[in-house]
Each structure stands twice: as C-alpha cells, then as structure tokens.
Amino acid sequence: QVTLVESGGGSVQAGGSLRISCAASGRSDSSYSMAWFRQGPRRDGEKEREFVAALDWSAGSSYYGDSVKGRFTISRGSAKNTVYLQMNSLKPEDTAVYYCAAEPATSWYGGLTPSYFNSWGQGTQVTVSS
C-alpha cells in the first residue's frame, strides 16, 4: 500500500470549475493505476462509493462514470504517481467527498468498483452551490 494525499477541494457555484489532486508516496519504484470515487450525502440504499474516473497508468487509458463524462478529466501529473481531476460544469449533485484510490499498475485489471483498489486517501470535500 501507499499513502495517498488529496488536495484542492472547496466550494464553487454551479457551472464553475475545480481541480483536485492526489499524490501517492511510499513505494516510489512502482507505478500505480489511480482512480477517483465520491460519496455524497447518504441516501437510503446507497452503500458504495460512486466511481468517478480512473487512469490506467500502464496503458494511459482513462475511464469515466456516466454522470461525469464530458465534464471531468483525469490526468497524470508531472510527478510520478500523481493525478489530477479537472471538474468543469459542476452541478449541485456533484457535491461529495472525493476519494483518491490506487492499485499497483501490474495488478489492476480495469475494475471500477472500490474493491479493486487497496490504497485510499482521506478524502477532500467538494461543495457545489446552486
């Protein structure tokens, strides 16, 4: 496992933009596929964190949840094992705690649920007001 630290959360009005980042530290000799999940206000039946975006470090491929396609972009940072999530056209329903997750690139096979990632950050709050 590695230590993940998110930053950049905050409050923004609907239609605005925000960028959050995640840096992994620990096993610097390994590459990690990284993802973002989010958890909004609890609702009946909501048990899992919602998948937002993932980056396959080996292939360079990116994946997005249906609710954020076309608005959010996941990208690599210049530092190894660093990712950004650029969020544009934000909506009030995007309000959530956003969590960074990581899995060694050699052992991640594209799973997009929380169970496929073993390292997690502490989360950063994103609040979108109408």
Coordinates of N, CA and C in Angstrom, one line a residue:
Q1 N 0.8 -1.2 0.0 CA 0.0 0.0 0.0 C 0.9 1.2 0.0
V2 N 0.3 2.3 -0.5 CA 0.9 3.6 -0.5 C 0.1 4.6 0.2
T3 N 0.6 5.7 0.6 CA -0.1 6.8 1.3 C -0.6 7.8 0.2
L4 N -1.9 8.1 0.2 CA -2.4 9.0 -0.8 C -2.9 10.2 -0.1
V5 N -2.6 11.4 -0.7 CA -3.0 12.7 -0.1 C -3.7 13.5 -1.2
E6 N -4.9 13.8 -0.9 CA -5.7 14.6 -1.8 C -5.6 16.1 -1.4
S7 N -5.8 17.0 -2.4 CA -5.9 18.4 -2.1 C -6.7 19.1 -3.1
G8 N -7.1 20.3 -2.8 CA -7.7 21.1 -3.8 C -9.2 21.2 -3.8
G9 N -9.8 20.5 -2.8 CA -11.3 20.6 -2.7 C -11.7 22.0 -2.3
G10 N -13.0 22.3 -2.3 CA -13.5 23.5 -1.9 C -15.0 23.7 -2.3
S11 N -15.4 25.0 -2.3 CA -16.7 25.3 -2.7 C -16.8 26.1 -4.0
V12 N -17.7 25.9 -4.8 CA -17.9 26.6 -6.1 C -19.3 26.7 -6.4
Q13 N -19.7 27.6 -7.2 CA -21.1 27.7 -7.7 C -21.3 26.8 -8.9
A14 N -22.5 26.5 -9.1 CA -22.9 25.6 -10.2 C -22.4 26.2 -11.5
G15 N -21.9 25.4 -12.4 CA -21.3 25.9 -13.6 C -19.8 26.2 -13.6
G16 N -19.3 26.2 -12.4 CA -17.9 26.5 -12.2 C -17.0 25.3 -12.3
S17 N -15.7 25.6 -12.1 CA -14.7 24.5 -12.2 C -13.9 24.4 -11.0
L18 N -13.3 23.2 -10.8 CA -12.4 23.0 -9.7 C -11.5 21.9 -10.1
R19 N -10.2 21.9 -9.6 CA -9.3 20.8 -9.8 C -8.8 20.3 -8.5
I20 N -8.9 19.0 -8.4 CA -8.3 18.3 -7.2 C -7.2 17.4 -7.6
S21 N -6.3 17.2 -6.7 CA -5.1 16.4 -7.0 C -4.9 15.3 -5.9
C22 N -4.1 14.3 -6.3 CA -3.8 13.2 -5.4 C -2.3 12.8 -5.7
A23 N -1.6 12.8 -4.6 CA -0.2 12.3 -4.7 C 0.0 11.1 -3.9
A24 N 0.7 10.1 -4.5 CA 1.0 8.9 -3.8 C 2.4 8.9 -3.3
S25 N 2.6 8.4 -2.1 CA 4.0 8.3 -1.6 C 4.2 7.0 -1.0
G26 N 5.4 6.5 -1.0 CA 5.7 5.2 -0.4 C 6.6 4.4 -1.3
R27 N 6.0 3.5 -2.1 CA 6.7 2.7 -3.0 C 7.1 3.4 -4.3
S28 N 8.1 4.2 -4.3 CA 8.4 5.0 -5.4 C 8.9 4.2 -6.6
D29 N 9.2 2.9 -6.4 CA 9.7 2.1 -7.5 C 8.6 1.5 -8.3
S30 N 7.4 1.7 -7.8 CA 6.2 1.1 -8.5 C 5.3 2.1 -9.1
S31 N 4.6 1.7 -10.2 CA 3.6 2.6 -10.8 C 2.3 2.2 -10.4
Y32 N 1.4 3.1 -10.2 CA 0.0 2.8 -9.7 C -1.0 3.3 -10.7
S33 N -2.0 2.5 -10.9 CA -3.2 3.0 -11.6 C -4.0 3.7 -10.5
M34 N -4.6 4.8 -10.8 CA -5.3 5.6 -9.8 C -6.7 6.0 -10.3
A35 N -7.5 6.2 -9.3 CA -8.9 6.5 -9.6 C -9.5 7.5 -8.6
W36 N -10.6 8.0 -8.9 CA -11.4 8.9 -8.0 C -12.8 8.3 -7.8
F37 N -13.2 8.3 -6.6 CA -14.5 7.9 -6.2 C -15.1 9.0 -5.4
R38 N -16.4 9.0 -5.2 CA -17.0 10.1 -4.4 C -18.2 9.5 -3.6
Q39 N -18.4 10.1 -2.5 CA -19.5 9.7 -1.6 C -20.3 11.0 -1.2
G40 N -21.5 11.1 -1.7 CA -22.3 12.3 -1.4 C -23.1 12.0 -0.1
P41 N -24.1 13.0 0.2 CA -24.9 12.8 1.4 C -25.6 11.4 1.3
R42 N -25.6 10.7 2.4 CA -26.1 9.4 2.4 C -27.6 9.3 2.1
R43 N -28.0 8.4 1.2 CA -29.4 8.2 0.9 C -29.7 6.7 1.1
D44 N -30.9 6.4 1.3 CA -31.3 5.0 1.5 C -30.8 4.1 0.4
G45 N -30.2 3.1 0.7 CA -29.8 2.1 -0.2 C -28.4 2.4 -0.8
E46 N -27.9 3.5 -0.5 CA -26.6 3.9 -1.1 C -25.5 3.3 -0.2
K47 N -24.8 2.3 -0.7 CA -23.8 1.6 0.2 C -22.4 1.8 -0.3
E48 N -22.2 2.0 -1.6 CA -20.8 2.1 -2.1 C -20.5 3.5 -2.5
R49 N -19.2 3.8 -2.5 CA -18.7 5.0 -3.1 C -18.9 4.9 -4.6
E50 N -19.3 6.1 -5.2 CA -19.6 6.1 -6.7 C -18.3 6.3 -7.4
F51 N -18.1 5.5 -8.5 CA -16.9 5.6 -9.3 C -17.0 6.9 -10.1
V52 N -15.9 7.7 -10.2 CA -15.9 8.9 -10.9 C -15.0 8.8 -12.2
A53 N -13.7 8.4 -12.0 CA -12.8 8.3 -13.1 C -11.6 7.5 -12.6
A54 N -10.9 6.9 -13.6 CA -9.7 6.1 -13.4 C -8.7 6.2 -14.5
L55 N -7.5 6.1 -14.2 CA -6.4 6.2 -15.1 C -5.6 4.9 -15.1
D56 N -5.5 4.2 -16.2 CA -4.6 3.0 -16.3 C -3.2 3.5 -16.6
W57 N -2.4 3.4 -15.6 CA -1.0 4.0 -15.7 C -0.2 3.4 -16.8
S58 N -0.4 2.0 -17.0 CA 0.4 1.3 -18.0 C 0.0 1.7 -19.4
A59 N -1.3 1.7 -19.6 CA -1.8 1.9 -21.0 C -2.1 3.3 -21.3
G60 N -2.2 4.1 -20.2 CA -2.6 5.5 -20.4 C -4.0 5.8 -20.7
S61 N -4.9 4.7 -20.5 CA -6.3 4.8 -20.8 C -7.0 5.4 -19.6
S62 N -8.1 6.1 -19.9 CA -8.9 6.7 -18.8 C -10.3 6.2 -18.9
Y63 N -11.0 6.2 -17.8 CA -12.4 5.7 -17.7 C -13.2 6.7 -16.9
Y64 N -14.5 6.8 -17.2 CA -15.3 7.8 -16.5 C -16.7 7.2 -16.2
G65 N -17.2 7.7 -15.0 CA -18.6 7.3 -14.7 C -19.5 8.1 -15.6
D66 N -20.7 7.5 -15.8 CA -21.6 8.1 -16.8 C -22.0 9.5 -16.4
S67 N -22.1 9.8 -15.1 CA -22.6 11.1 -14.6 C -21.6 12.2 -14.8
V68 N -20.3 11.9 -15.1 CA -19.3 12.9 -15.2 C -18.7 13.0 -16.6
K69 N -19.0 12.0 -17.5 CA -18.5 12.0 -18.8 C -18.7 13.4 -19.5
G70 N -17.6 13.9 -20.1 CA -17.7 15.1 -20.9 C -17.5 16.3 -20.0
R71 N -17.5 16.1 -18.7 CA -17.3 17.3 -17.8 C -16.0 17.2 -17.0
F72 N -15.7 16.0 -16.6 CA -14.5 15.7 -15.8 C -13.4 15.1 -16.6
T73 N -12.1 15.4 -16.2 CA -11.0 14.9 -16.9 C -9.9 14.4 -15.9
I74 N -9.5 13.2 -16.0 CA -8.4 12.7 -15.1 C -7.2 12.7 -15.9
S75 N -6.1 13.1 -15.3 CA -4.8 13.3 -16.0 C -3.6 13.0 -15.0
R76 N -2.5 12.7 -15.6 CA -1.3 12.5 -14.9 C -0.6 13.8 -14.5
G77 N 0.0 13.8 -13.4 CA 0.8 15.0 -13.0 C 2.2 14.7 -13.5
S78 N 3.0 15.8 -13.5 CA 4.4 15.6 -13.9 C 5.2 14.7 -12.9
A79 N 4.8 14.7 -11.7 CA 5.5 13.8 -10.7 C 4.9 12.5 -10.8
K80 N 5.7 11.4 -10.6 CA 5.2 10.1 -10.7 C 4.1 9.8 -9.7
N81 N 3.2 9.0 -10.1 CA 2.1 8.6 -9.2 C 1.3 9.8 -8.6
T82 N 1.1 10.8 -9.5 CA 0.3 12.0 -9.2 C -0.8 12.1 -10.2
V83 N -2.0 12.3 -9.8 CA -3.1 12.5 -10.7 C -4.0 13.7 -10.3
Y84 N -4.6 14.3 -11.4 CA -5.5 15.4 -11.2 C -6.9 15.0 -11.7
L85 N -7.9 15.7 -11.1 CA -9.2 15.5 -11.6 C -9.7 17.0 -11.9
Q86 N -9.8 17.3 -13.1 CA -10.4 18.6 -13.5 C -11.9 18.5 -13.7
M87 N -12.6 19.3 -12.9 CA -14.0 19.2 -12.9 C -14.6 20.5 -13.4
N88 N -15.3 20.4 -14.6 CA -15.9 21.5 -15.2 C -17.4 21.4 -15.2
S89 N -18.1 22.5 -15.4 CA -19.6 22.5 -15.5 C -20.2 21.8 -14.3
L90 N -19.7 22.1 -13.1 CA -20.1 21.4 -11.9 C -21.6 21.7 -11.6
K91 N -22.2 20.7 -11.0 CA -23.6 20.7 -10.7 C -23.7 20.5 -9.2
P92 N -24.8 20.9 -8.6 CA -25.0 20.6 -7.1 C -24.9 19.2 -6.8
E93 N -25.4 18.3 -7.7 CA -25.3 16.9 -7.4 C -23.9 16.3 -7.4
D94 N -22.9 17.1 -7.8 CA -21.5 16.7 -7.7 C -21.0 16.9 -6.3
T95 N -21.7 17.5 -5.4 CA -21.3 17.7 -4.1 C -21.1 16.4 -3.4
A96 N -19.9 16.2 -2.9 CA -19.5 14.9 -2.2 C -18.1 15.0 -1.6
V97 N -17.7 14.0 -0.9 CA -16.3 13.9 -0.5 C -15.7 13.0 -1.6
Y98 N -14.6 13.5 -2.2 CA -13.9 12.8 -3.3 C -12.7 12.1 -2.7
Y99 N -12.6 10.8 -3.0 CA -11.6 10.0 -2.5 C -10.7 9.5 -3.7
C100 N -9.4 9.6 -3.4 CA -8.4 9.0 -4.4 C -8.1 7.6 -4.0
A101 N -7.9 6.7 -5.0 CA -7.6 5.3 -4.7 C -6.5 4.9 -5.7
A102 N -5.7 3.9 -5.2 CA -4.6 3.4 -6.1 C -4.4 1.9 -5.9
E103 N -3.9 1.4 -7.0 CA -3.6 -0.1 -7.1 C -2.4 -0.2 -7.9
P104 N -1.4 -1.1 -7.6 CA -0.3 -1.3 -8.4 C -0.7 -1.5 -9.9
A105 N 0.0 -0.9 -10.8 CA -0.4 -1.0 -12.2 C -0.4 -2.4 -12.7
T106 N 0.5 -3.2 -12.1 CA 0.7 -4.6 -12.6 C -0.4 -5.5 -12.1
S107 N -1.2 -5.0 -11.1 CA -2.2 -5.9 -10.6 C -3.6 -5.3 -10.8
W108 N -3.8 -4.2 -11.5 CA -5.1 -3.7 -11.7 C -5.5 -4.0 -13.1
Y109 N -6.7 -4.7 -13.2 CA -7.2 -5.1 -14.5 C -8.4 -4.4 -15.0
G110 N -8.6 -3.2 -14.5 CA -9.7 -2.4 -15.0 C -11.0 -2.4 -14.2
G111 N -10.9 -3.0 -13.1 CA -12.1 -3.0 -12.2 C -12.5 -1.6 -11.8
L112 N -13.7 -1.2 -11.8 CA -14.1 0.2 -11.5 C -15.0 0.3 -10.2
T113 N -14.9 -0.7 -9.3 CA -15.6 -0.6 -8.1 C -14.5 -0.5 -7.0
P114 N -14.9 0.0 -5.8 CA -13.9 0.3 -4.7 C -13.1 -1.0 -4.4
S115 N -13.6 -2.1 -4.5 CA -13.0 -3.4 -4.1 C -11.7 -3.6 -4.9
Y116 N -11.5 -3.0 -6.0 CA -10.3 -3.2 -6.9 C -9.1 -2.4 -6.5
F117 N -9.3 -1.5 -5.5 CA -8.3 -0.6 -5.1 C -8.0 -0.8 -3.6
N118 N -6.7 -0.9 -3.2 CA -6.3 -1.2 -1.9 C -5.8 0.0 -1.1
S119 N -5.5 1.0 -1.8 CA -5.0 2.2 -1.1 C -6.0 3.4 -1.3
W120 N -6.2 4.1 -0.2 CA -7.2 5.2 -0.2 C -6.7 6.4 0.5
G121 N -7.1 7.6 0.0 CA -6.8 8.8 0.7 C -7.9 9.1 1.7
Q122 N -7.7 10.2 2.4 CA -8.6 10.6 3.4 C -9.8 11.3 2.9
G123 N -9.8 11.8 1.7 CA -10.9 12.4 1.0 C -10.8 14.0 1.1
T124 N -11.4 14.6 0.1 CA -11.5 16.1 0.1 C -12.9 16.5 -0.3
Q125 N -13.4 17.5 0.4 CA -14.8 17.9 0.2 C -14.9 18.8 -1.0
V126 N -15.9 18.5 -1.8 CA -16.3 19.4 -2.9 C -17.7 19.8 -2.7
T127 N -18.0 21.1 -2.7 CA -19.4 21.5 -2.5 C -19.8 22.5 -3.6
V128 N -20.8 22.1 -4.3 CA -21.3 22.9 -5.4 C -22.7 23.5 -5.0
S129 N -22.8 24.8 -5.0 CA -24.0 25.5 -4.6 C -24.8 26.0 -5.9
S130 N -26.1 26.0 -5.8 CA -26.9 26.4 -6.9 C -27.1 27.9 -6.9

